[in-house]
XYZ file of C-alpha atoms in Angstrom:
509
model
C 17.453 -83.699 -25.126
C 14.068 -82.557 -23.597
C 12.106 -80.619 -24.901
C 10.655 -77.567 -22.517
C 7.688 -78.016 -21.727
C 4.829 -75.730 -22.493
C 1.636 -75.132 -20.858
C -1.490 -76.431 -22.755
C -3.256 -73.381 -24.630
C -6.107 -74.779 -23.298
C -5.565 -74.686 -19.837
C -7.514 -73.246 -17.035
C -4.830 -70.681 -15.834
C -4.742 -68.965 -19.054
C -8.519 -69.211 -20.036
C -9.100 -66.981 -16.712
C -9.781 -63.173 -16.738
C -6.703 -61.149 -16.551
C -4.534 -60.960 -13.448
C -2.838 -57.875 -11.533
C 0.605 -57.200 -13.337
C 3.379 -58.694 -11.088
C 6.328 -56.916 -9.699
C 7.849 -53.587 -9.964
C 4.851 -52.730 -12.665
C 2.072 -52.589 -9.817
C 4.589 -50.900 -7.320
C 4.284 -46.844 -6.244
C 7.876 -46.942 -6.759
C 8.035 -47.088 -10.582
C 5.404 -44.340 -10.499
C 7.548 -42.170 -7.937
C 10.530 -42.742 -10.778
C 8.733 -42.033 -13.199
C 7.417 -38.757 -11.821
C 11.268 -38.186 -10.978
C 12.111 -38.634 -14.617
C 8.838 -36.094 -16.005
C 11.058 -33.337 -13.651
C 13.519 -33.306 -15.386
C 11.844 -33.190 -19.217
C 11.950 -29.204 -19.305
C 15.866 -29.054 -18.745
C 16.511 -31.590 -21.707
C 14.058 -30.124 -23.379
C 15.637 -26.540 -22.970
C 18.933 -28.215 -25.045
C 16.943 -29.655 -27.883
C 15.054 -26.370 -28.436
C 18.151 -24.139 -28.797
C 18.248 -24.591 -32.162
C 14.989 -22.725 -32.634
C 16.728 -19.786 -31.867
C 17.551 -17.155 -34.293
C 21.285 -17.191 -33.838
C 23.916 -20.096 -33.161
C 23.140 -20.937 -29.685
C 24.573 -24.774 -30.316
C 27.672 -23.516 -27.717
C 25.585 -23.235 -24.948
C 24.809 -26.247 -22.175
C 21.033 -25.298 -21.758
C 20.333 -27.579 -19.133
C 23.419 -26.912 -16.740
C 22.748 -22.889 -17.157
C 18.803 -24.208 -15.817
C 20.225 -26.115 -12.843
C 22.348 -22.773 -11.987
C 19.166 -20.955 -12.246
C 16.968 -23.723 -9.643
C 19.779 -23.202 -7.507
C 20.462 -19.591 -7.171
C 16.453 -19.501 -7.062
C 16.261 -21.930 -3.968
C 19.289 -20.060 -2.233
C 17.635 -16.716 -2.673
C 14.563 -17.920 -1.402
C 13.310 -16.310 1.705
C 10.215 -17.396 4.050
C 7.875 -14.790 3.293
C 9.792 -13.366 -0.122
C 11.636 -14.581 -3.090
C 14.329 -14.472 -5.272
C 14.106 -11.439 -7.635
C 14.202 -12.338 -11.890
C 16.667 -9.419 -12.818
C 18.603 -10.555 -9.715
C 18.794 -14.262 -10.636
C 19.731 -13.446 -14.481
C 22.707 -11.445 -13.489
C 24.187 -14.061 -11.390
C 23.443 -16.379 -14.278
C 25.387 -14.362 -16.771
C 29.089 -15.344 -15.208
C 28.116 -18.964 -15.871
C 27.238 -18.200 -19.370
C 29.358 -15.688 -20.576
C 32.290 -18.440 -19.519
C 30.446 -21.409 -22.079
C 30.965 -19.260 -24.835
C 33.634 -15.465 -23.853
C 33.887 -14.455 -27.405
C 30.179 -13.795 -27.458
C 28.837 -10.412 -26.597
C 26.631 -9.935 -23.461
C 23.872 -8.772 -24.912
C 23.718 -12.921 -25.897
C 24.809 -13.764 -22.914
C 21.766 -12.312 -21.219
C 19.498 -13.012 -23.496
C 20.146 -16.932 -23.304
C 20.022 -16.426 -19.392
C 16.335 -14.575 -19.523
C 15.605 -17.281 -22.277
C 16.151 -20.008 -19.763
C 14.772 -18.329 -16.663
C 11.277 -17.917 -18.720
C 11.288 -21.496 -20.005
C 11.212 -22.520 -16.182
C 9.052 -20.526 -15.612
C 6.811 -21.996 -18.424
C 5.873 -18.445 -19.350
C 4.016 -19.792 -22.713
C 1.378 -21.726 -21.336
C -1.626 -21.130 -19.583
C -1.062 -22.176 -16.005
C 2.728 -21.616 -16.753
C 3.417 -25.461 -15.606
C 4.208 -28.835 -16.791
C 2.357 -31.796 -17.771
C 3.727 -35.368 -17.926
C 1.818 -38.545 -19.011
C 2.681 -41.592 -17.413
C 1.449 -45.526 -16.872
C 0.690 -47.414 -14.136
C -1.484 -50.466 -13.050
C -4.590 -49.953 -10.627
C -4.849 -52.202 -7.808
C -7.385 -54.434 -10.632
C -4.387 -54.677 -12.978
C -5.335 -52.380 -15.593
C -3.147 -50.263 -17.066
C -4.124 -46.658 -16.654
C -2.744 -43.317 -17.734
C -1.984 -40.968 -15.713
C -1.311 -36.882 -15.846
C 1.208 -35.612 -13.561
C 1.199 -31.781 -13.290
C 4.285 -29.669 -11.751
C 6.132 -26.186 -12.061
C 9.779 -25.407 -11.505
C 9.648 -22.009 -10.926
C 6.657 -19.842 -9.733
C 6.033 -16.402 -9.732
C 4.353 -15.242 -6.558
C 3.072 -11.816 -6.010
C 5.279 -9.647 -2.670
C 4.482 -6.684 -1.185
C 3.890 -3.160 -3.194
C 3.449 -5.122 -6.710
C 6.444 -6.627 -6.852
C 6.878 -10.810 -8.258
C 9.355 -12.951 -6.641
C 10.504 -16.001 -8.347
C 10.028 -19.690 -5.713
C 11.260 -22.839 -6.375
C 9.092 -25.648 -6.150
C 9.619 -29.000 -4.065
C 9.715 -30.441 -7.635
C 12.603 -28.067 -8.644
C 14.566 -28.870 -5.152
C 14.032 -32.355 -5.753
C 15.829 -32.037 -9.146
C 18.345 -30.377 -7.243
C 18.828 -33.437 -5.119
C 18.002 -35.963 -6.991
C 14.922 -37.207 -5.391
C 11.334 -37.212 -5.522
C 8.409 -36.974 -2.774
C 11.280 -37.947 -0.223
C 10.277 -37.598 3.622
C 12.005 -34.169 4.282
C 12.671 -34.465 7.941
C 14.105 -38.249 7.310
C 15.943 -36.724 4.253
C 17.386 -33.698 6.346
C 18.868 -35.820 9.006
C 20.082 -38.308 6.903
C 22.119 -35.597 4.947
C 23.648 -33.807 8.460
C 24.445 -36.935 9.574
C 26.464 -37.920 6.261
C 27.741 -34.351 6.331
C 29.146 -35.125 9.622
C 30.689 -38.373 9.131
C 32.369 -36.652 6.003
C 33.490 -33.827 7.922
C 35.193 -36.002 10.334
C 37.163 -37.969 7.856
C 38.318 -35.015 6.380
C 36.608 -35.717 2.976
C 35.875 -31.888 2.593
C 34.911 -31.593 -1.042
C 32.012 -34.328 -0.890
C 30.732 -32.794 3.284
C 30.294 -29.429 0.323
C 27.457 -31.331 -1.749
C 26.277 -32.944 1.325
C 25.872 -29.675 3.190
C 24.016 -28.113 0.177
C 21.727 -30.908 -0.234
C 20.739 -30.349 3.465
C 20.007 -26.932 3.104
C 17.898 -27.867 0.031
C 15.934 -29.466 2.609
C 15.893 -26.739 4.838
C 13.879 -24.515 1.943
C 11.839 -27.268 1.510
C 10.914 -27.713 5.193
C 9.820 -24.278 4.825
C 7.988 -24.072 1.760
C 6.066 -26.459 3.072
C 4.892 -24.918 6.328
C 4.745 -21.600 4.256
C 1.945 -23.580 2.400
C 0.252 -24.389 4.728
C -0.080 -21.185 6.587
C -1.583 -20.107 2.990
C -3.808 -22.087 2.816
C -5.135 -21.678 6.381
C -5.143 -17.578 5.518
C -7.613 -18.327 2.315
C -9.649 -21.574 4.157
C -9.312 -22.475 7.737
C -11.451 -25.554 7.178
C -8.971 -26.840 4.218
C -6.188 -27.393 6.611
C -6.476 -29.918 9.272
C -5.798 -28.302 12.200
C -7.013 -30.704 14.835
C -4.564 -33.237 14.544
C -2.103 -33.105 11.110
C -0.765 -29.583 11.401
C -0.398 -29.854 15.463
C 1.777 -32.720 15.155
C 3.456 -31.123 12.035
C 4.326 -28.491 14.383
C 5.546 -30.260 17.239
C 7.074 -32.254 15.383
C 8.535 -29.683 13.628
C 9.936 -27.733 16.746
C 11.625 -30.904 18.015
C 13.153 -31.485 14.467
C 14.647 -27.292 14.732
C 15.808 -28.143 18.501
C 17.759 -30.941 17.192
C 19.626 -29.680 14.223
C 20.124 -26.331 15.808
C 22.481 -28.676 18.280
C 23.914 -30.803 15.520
C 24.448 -28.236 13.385
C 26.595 -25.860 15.512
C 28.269 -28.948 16.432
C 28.977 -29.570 13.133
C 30.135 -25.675 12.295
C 32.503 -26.197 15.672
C 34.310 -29.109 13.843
C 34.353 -27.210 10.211
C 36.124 -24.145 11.835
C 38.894 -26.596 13.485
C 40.049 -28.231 10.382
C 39.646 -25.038 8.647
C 41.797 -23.770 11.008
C 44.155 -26.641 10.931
C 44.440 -27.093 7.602
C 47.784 -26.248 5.518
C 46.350 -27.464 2.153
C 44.912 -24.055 0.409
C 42.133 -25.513 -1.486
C 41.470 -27.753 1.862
C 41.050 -24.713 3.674
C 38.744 -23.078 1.042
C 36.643 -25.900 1.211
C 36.733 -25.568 4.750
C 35.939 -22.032 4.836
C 32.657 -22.627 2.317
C 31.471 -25.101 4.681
C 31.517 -22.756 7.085
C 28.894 -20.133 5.324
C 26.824 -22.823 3.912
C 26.203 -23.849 7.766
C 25.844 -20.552 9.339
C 22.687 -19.940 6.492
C 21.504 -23.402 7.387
C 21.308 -22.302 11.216
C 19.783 -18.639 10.087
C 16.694 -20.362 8.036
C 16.654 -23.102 10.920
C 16.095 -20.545 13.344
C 13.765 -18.249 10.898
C 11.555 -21.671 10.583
C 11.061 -21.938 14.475
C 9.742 -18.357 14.713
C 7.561 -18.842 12.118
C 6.359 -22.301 13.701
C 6.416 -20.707 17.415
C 3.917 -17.833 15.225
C 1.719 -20.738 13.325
C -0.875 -21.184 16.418
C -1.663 -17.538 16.910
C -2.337 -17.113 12.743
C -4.552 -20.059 13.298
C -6.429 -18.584 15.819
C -6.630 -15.371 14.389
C -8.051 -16.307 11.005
C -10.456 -18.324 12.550
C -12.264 -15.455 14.221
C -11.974 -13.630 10.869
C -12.873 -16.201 8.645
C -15.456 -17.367 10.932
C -17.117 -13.968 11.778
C -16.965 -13.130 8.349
C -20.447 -11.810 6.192
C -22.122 -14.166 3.981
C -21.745 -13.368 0.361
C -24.626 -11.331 -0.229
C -25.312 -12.639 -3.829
C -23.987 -15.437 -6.720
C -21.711 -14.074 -9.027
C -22.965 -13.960 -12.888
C -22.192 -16.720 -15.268
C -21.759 -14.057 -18.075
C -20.850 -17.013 -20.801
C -24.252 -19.434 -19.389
C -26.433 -16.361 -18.833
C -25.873 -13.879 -21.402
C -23.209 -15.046 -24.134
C -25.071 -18.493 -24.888
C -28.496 -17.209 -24.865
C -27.617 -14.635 -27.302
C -25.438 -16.019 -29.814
C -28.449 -17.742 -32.010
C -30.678 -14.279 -31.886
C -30.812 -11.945 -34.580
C -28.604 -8.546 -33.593
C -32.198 -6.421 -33.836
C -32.925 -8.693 -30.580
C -29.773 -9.320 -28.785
C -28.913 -5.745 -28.684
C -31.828 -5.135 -26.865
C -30.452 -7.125 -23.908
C -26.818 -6.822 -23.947
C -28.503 -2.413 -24.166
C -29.754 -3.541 -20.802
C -27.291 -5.672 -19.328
C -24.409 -3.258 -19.794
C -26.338 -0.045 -18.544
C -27.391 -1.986 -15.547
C -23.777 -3.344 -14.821
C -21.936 0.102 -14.890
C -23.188 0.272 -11.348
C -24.427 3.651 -9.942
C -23.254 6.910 -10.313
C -22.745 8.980 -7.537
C -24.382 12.248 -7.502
C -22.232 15.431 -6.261
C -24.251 17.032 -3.859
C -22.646 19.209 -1.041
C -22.741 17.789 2.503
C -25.072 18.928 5.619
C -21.704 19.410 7.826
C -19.838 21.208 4.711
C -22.644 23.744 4.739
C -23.524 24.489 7.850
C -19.471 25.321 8.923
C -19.066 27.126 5.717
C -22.542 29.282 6.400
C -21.328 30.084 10.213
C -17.761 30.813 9.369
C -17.312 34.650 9.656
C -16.000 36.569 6.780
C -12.320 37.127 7.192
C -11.948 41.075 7.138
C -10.045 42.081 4.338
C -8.146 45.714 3.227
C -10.751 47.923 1.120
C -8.304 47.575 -2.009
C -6.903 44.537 -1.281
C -3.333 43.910 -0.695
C -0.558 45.734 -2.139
C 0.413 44.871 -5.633
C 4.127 44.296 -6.536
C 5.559 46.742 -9.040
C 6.665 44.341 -11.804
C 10.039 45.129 -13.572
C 9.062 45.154 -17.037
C 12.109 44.702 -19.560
C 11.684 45.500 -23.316
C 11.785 42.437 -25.523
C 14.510 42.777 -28.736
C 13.157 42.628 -31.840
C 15.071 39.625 -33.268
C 12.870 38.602 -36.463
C 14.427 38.008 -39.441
C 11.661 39.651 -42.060
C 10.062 42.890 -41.311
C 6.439 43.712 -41.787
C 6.959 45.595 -45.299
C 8.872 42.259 -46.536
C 5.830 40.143 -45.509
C 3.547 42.965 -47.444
C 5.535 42.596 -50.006
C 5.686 38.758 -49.875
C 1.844 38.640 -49.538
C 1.747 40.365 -52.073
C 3.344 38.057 -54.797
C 1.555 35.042 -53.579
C -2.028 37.687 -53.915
C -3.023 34.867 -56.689
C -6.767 35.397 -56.239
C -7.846 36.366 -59.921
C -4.309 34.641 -61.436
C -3.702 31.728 -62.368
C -1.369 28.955 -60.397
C 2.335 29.714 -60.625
C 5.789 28.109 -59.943
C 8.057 28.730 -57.225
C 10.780 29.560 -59.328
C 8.588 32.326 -60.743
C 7.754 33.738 -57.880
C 11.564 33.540 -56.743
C 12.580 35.286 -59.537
C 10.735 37.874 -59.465
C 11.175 38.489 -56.058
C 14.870 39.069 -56.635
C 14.179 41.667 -59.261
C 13.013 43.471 -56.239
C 16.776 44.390 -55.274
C 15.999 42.562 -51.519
C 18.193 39.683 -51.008
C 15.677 38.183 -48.200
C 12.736 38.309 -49.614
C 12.848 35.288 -51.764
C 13.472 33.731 -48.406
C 10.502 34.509 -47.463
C 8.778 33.771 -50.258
C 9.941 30.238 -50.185
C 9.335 30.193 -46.589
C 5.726 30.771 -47.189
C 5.502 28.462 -49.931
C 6.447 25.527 -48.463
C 3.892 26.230 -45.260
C 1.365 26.050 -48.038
C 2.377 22.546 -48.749
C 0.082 21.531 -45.742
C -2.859 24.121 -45.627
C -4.718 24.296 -42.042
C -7.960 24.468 -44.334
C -10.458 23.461 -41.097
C -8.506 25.880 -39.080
C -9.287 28.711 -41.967
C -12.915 27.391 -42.617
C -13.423 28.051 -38.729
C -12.025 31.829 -38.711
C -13.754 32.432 -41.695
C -11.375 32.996 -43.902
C -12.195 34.029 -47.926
C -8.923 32.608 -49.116
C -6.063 30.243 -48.558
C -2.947 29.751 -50.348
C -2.042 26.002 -50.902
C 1.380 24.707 -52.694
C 1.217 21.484 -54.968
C 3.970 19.353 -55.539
C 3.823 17.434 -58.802
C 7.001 15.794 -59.198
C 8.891 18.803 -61.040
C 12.259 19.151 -60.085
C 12.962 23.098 -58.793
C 16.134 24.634 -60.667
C 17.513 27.473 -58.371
C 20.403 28.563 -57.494
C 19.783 29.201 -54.273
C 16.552 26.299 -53.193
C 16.300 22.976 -54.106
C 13.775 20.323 -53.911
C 10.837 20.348 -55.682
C 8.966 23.217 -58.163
C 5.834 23.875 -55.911
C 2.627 25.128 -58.018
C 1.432 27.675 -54.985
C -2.140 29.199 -56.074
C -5.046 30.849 -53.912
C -8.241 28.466 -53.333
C -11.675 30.607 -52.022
C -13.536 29.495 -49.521
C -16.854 28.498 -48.751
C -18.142 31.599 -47.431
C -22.104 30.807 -47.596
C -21.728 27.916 -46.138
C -19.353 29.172 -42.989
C -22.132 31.911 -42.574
C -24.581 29.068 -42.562
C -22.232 26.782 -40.323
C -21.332 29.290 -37.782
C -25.417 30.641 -37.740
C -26.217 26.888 -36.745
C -23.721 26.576 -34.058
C -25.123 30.153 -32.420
């Protein structure tokens, strides 16, 4: 046998610097795949981070409940508006109350939210995704490379509200495809869809139809873009030659599938209407509205494009007749923060004293107005009766008397609790001898009082000028009554600071 034979270590070819990388490692296509494969990271990563839950969420599919959500996102999608979140999580909850039924909804909805906000990336700072990737430069060297992306994006509407978008990335993963050509990729799925529709292979022309209107929301997200971008920068968008022929383009691609497509709806209806099989004519019959809302956001996207030259136009005399900024903005963290961080606070207060009274911006006076005065000064007096106009006789009815104590019960009340030049008592005292009074209500009252005196309104009392004030003490002692429980107040009298409320109330005058 032969041996193989081996290159010399020492030969030329290897003793060379290092070559490009060969193959599918220096080709955009592994990149593209690899970008594919970063897109779909947050669903897996939804099912591997269900167990961080509090609760047994182990039942439910994380990853198919985020697909639902992409796709009832995309579908809800409209040109200028979006799909609303409470919207989206109650169509969700169908899907998950049937992965686990013997849970309760409240579950149900929260896994549903749960996922919704994880597309949304709600945690993070940008709320999107980051990916790390390799590839080779066209030198050979491997590089690393960060791919950012979001799923779902929350875009301010009209009167405050948020509307949820889907991103191309988030369609793609939808249709399994990355950075594809969407006007290739949209006739290539109408003409599959048709060729399935005319071999009667209903259930697959369903998933082709869908994937083409994918494309249709795509089509438009991306002209919606781009008329964004021209309202916040003319000069960013290329109007002279990439978004003219996007638009023509464009126009010609509407023309076209407007005809296919109603050709294709004319064929759906006759083997719907043929068909005997039910679930054949089901199908049939969901072709049917899946087509008809592929022709409604065809025809929404020509009025928009037929509307994209005029916008152009218009925000070009805006933009371009526009004032100059008057002045920079301030760098608070370069011009102030830094600066003053090292300084003692004797010296920085100084200027941030400055800073901030200078950056309140100006107060405007009230003053009355030339106009204002003048109109009110010549306005004649409107001539009015000598007495004024009649006064109503008001019916005056005589309020019932519906208080429990009278005034000689709260005399007598008072005084029990008089405990001025006395020492501190209980409550069950006091109780007692206010039923050896013969009145069965007044050591209701008497507790009544009491327990007011828990919480003394001593600044209120200090403000009136009041000598005394009666105050209640609890100190644990359990109160042994037959008729009041709770606990054995000590209720006493306190005086007052008067001096000093003379003093206080001489200052304030």
């Amino acid at each position: 046998m032969t041996s193989p034979a081996y290159p010399d270590t020492a030969s030329p070819q290897l003793s060379a610097g290092p070559r490009p990388a060969p193959g599918p490692a220096a080709d955009e296509g592994l990149s593209r795949r690899l970008r594919a494969l970063a897109c779909t990271a947050p669903l897996h990563d939804l099912d591997v981070r269900k167990a961080n839950l509090a609760g047994e969420y182990t039942v439910y599919a994380m990853a198919e409940v985020a697909l639902a959500a992409i796709d009832h996102v995309t579908l809800n999608m409209d040109f200028d508006t979006g799909a609303d979140h409470d919207q989206i999580v109650a169509r969700l909850l169908p899907r998950v109350g049937a992965q686990a039924p013997d849970r309760p909804v409240a579950e149900h909805e929260r896994v549903a939210r749960w996922v919704l906000e994880n597309l949304i990336n709600v945690g993070s700072v940008d709320r999107g995704f980051r990916a790390v990737y390799g590839t080779f430069n066209p030198d050979g060297v491997y590089v690393r490379r960060d791919y950012d992306f979001k799923l779902i994006e929350e875009v301010p509407g009209y009167g405050g509200t948020v509307y949820l978008r889907a991103t191309d990335e988030a369609v793609n993963v939808l249709v399994g495809a990355l950075d594809t050509d969407v006007t290739s990729a949209q006739i290539a799925a109408e003409v599959k869809l048709e060729v399935l529709i005319s071999r009667g292979r209903l259930a697959d022309a369903q998933l082709a139809a869908e994937q083409a209107r994918y494309r249709t929301v795509q089509y438009a997200e991306t002209l919606r873009r781009t008329l964004e971008a021209t309202r916040r920068n003319v000069r960013a968008v290329d109007w002279l030659h990439t978004v003219p022929d996007m638009i023509a383009e464009a126009l010609d691609h509407v023309a076209d599938r407007y005809r296919h497509e109603n050709a294709i709806l004319t064929n759906i209806r006759k083997a719907r209407d043929e068909a005997e099989d039910p679930e054949h004519k089901r199908r049939a019959a969901e072709l049917v509205d899946i087509v008809k809302d592929c022709i409604r956001r065809h025809t929404q996207l020509q009025s928009r494009l037929l509307e994209a030259g005029p916008l152009f136009r218009a925000e070009q005399d805006r933009q371009a007749f526009a004032p100059p900024t008057a002045h920079a903005g301030l760098d608070l963290y370069g011009q102030l923060l830094a600066p003053l961080l090292p300084l003692p606070v004797e010296q920085s207060t100084r200027a941030t004293d400055a800073f901030f009274a200078h950056g309140t911006g100006l107060r405007t006076p009230t003053s009355v107005r030339v106009g204002d005065l003048v109109d009110m000064l010549l306005t004649p007096p409107l001539e009015r009766e000598h007495l004024g106009a009649e006064m109503p006789e008001p019916d005056l009815i005589a309020t019932p008397d519906d208080s429990r104590f009278s005034e000689e019960q709260l005399a007598r009340a008072m005084t029990l609790l008089d405990l001025e030049h006395d020492a501190p008592r209980r409550l069950s005292g006091l109780l007692a001898e206010a039923r050896r009074t013969g009145d069965t209500d007044l050591p209701y009252l008497v507790a009544l009082l009491a327990v007011h005196a828990a919480s003394p309104p001593v600044g209120t009392a200090y403000r009136q000028g009041e000598r005394r004030l009666l105050f209640a003490v609890d100190d644990g002692a359990e109160l042994d009554d037959p008729e009041f429980g709770g606990a054995d107040l000590i209720v006493g009298t306190a005086l007052l600071d008067a001096v000093g409320m003379a003093a206080d109330r001489k200052e304030a005058s």
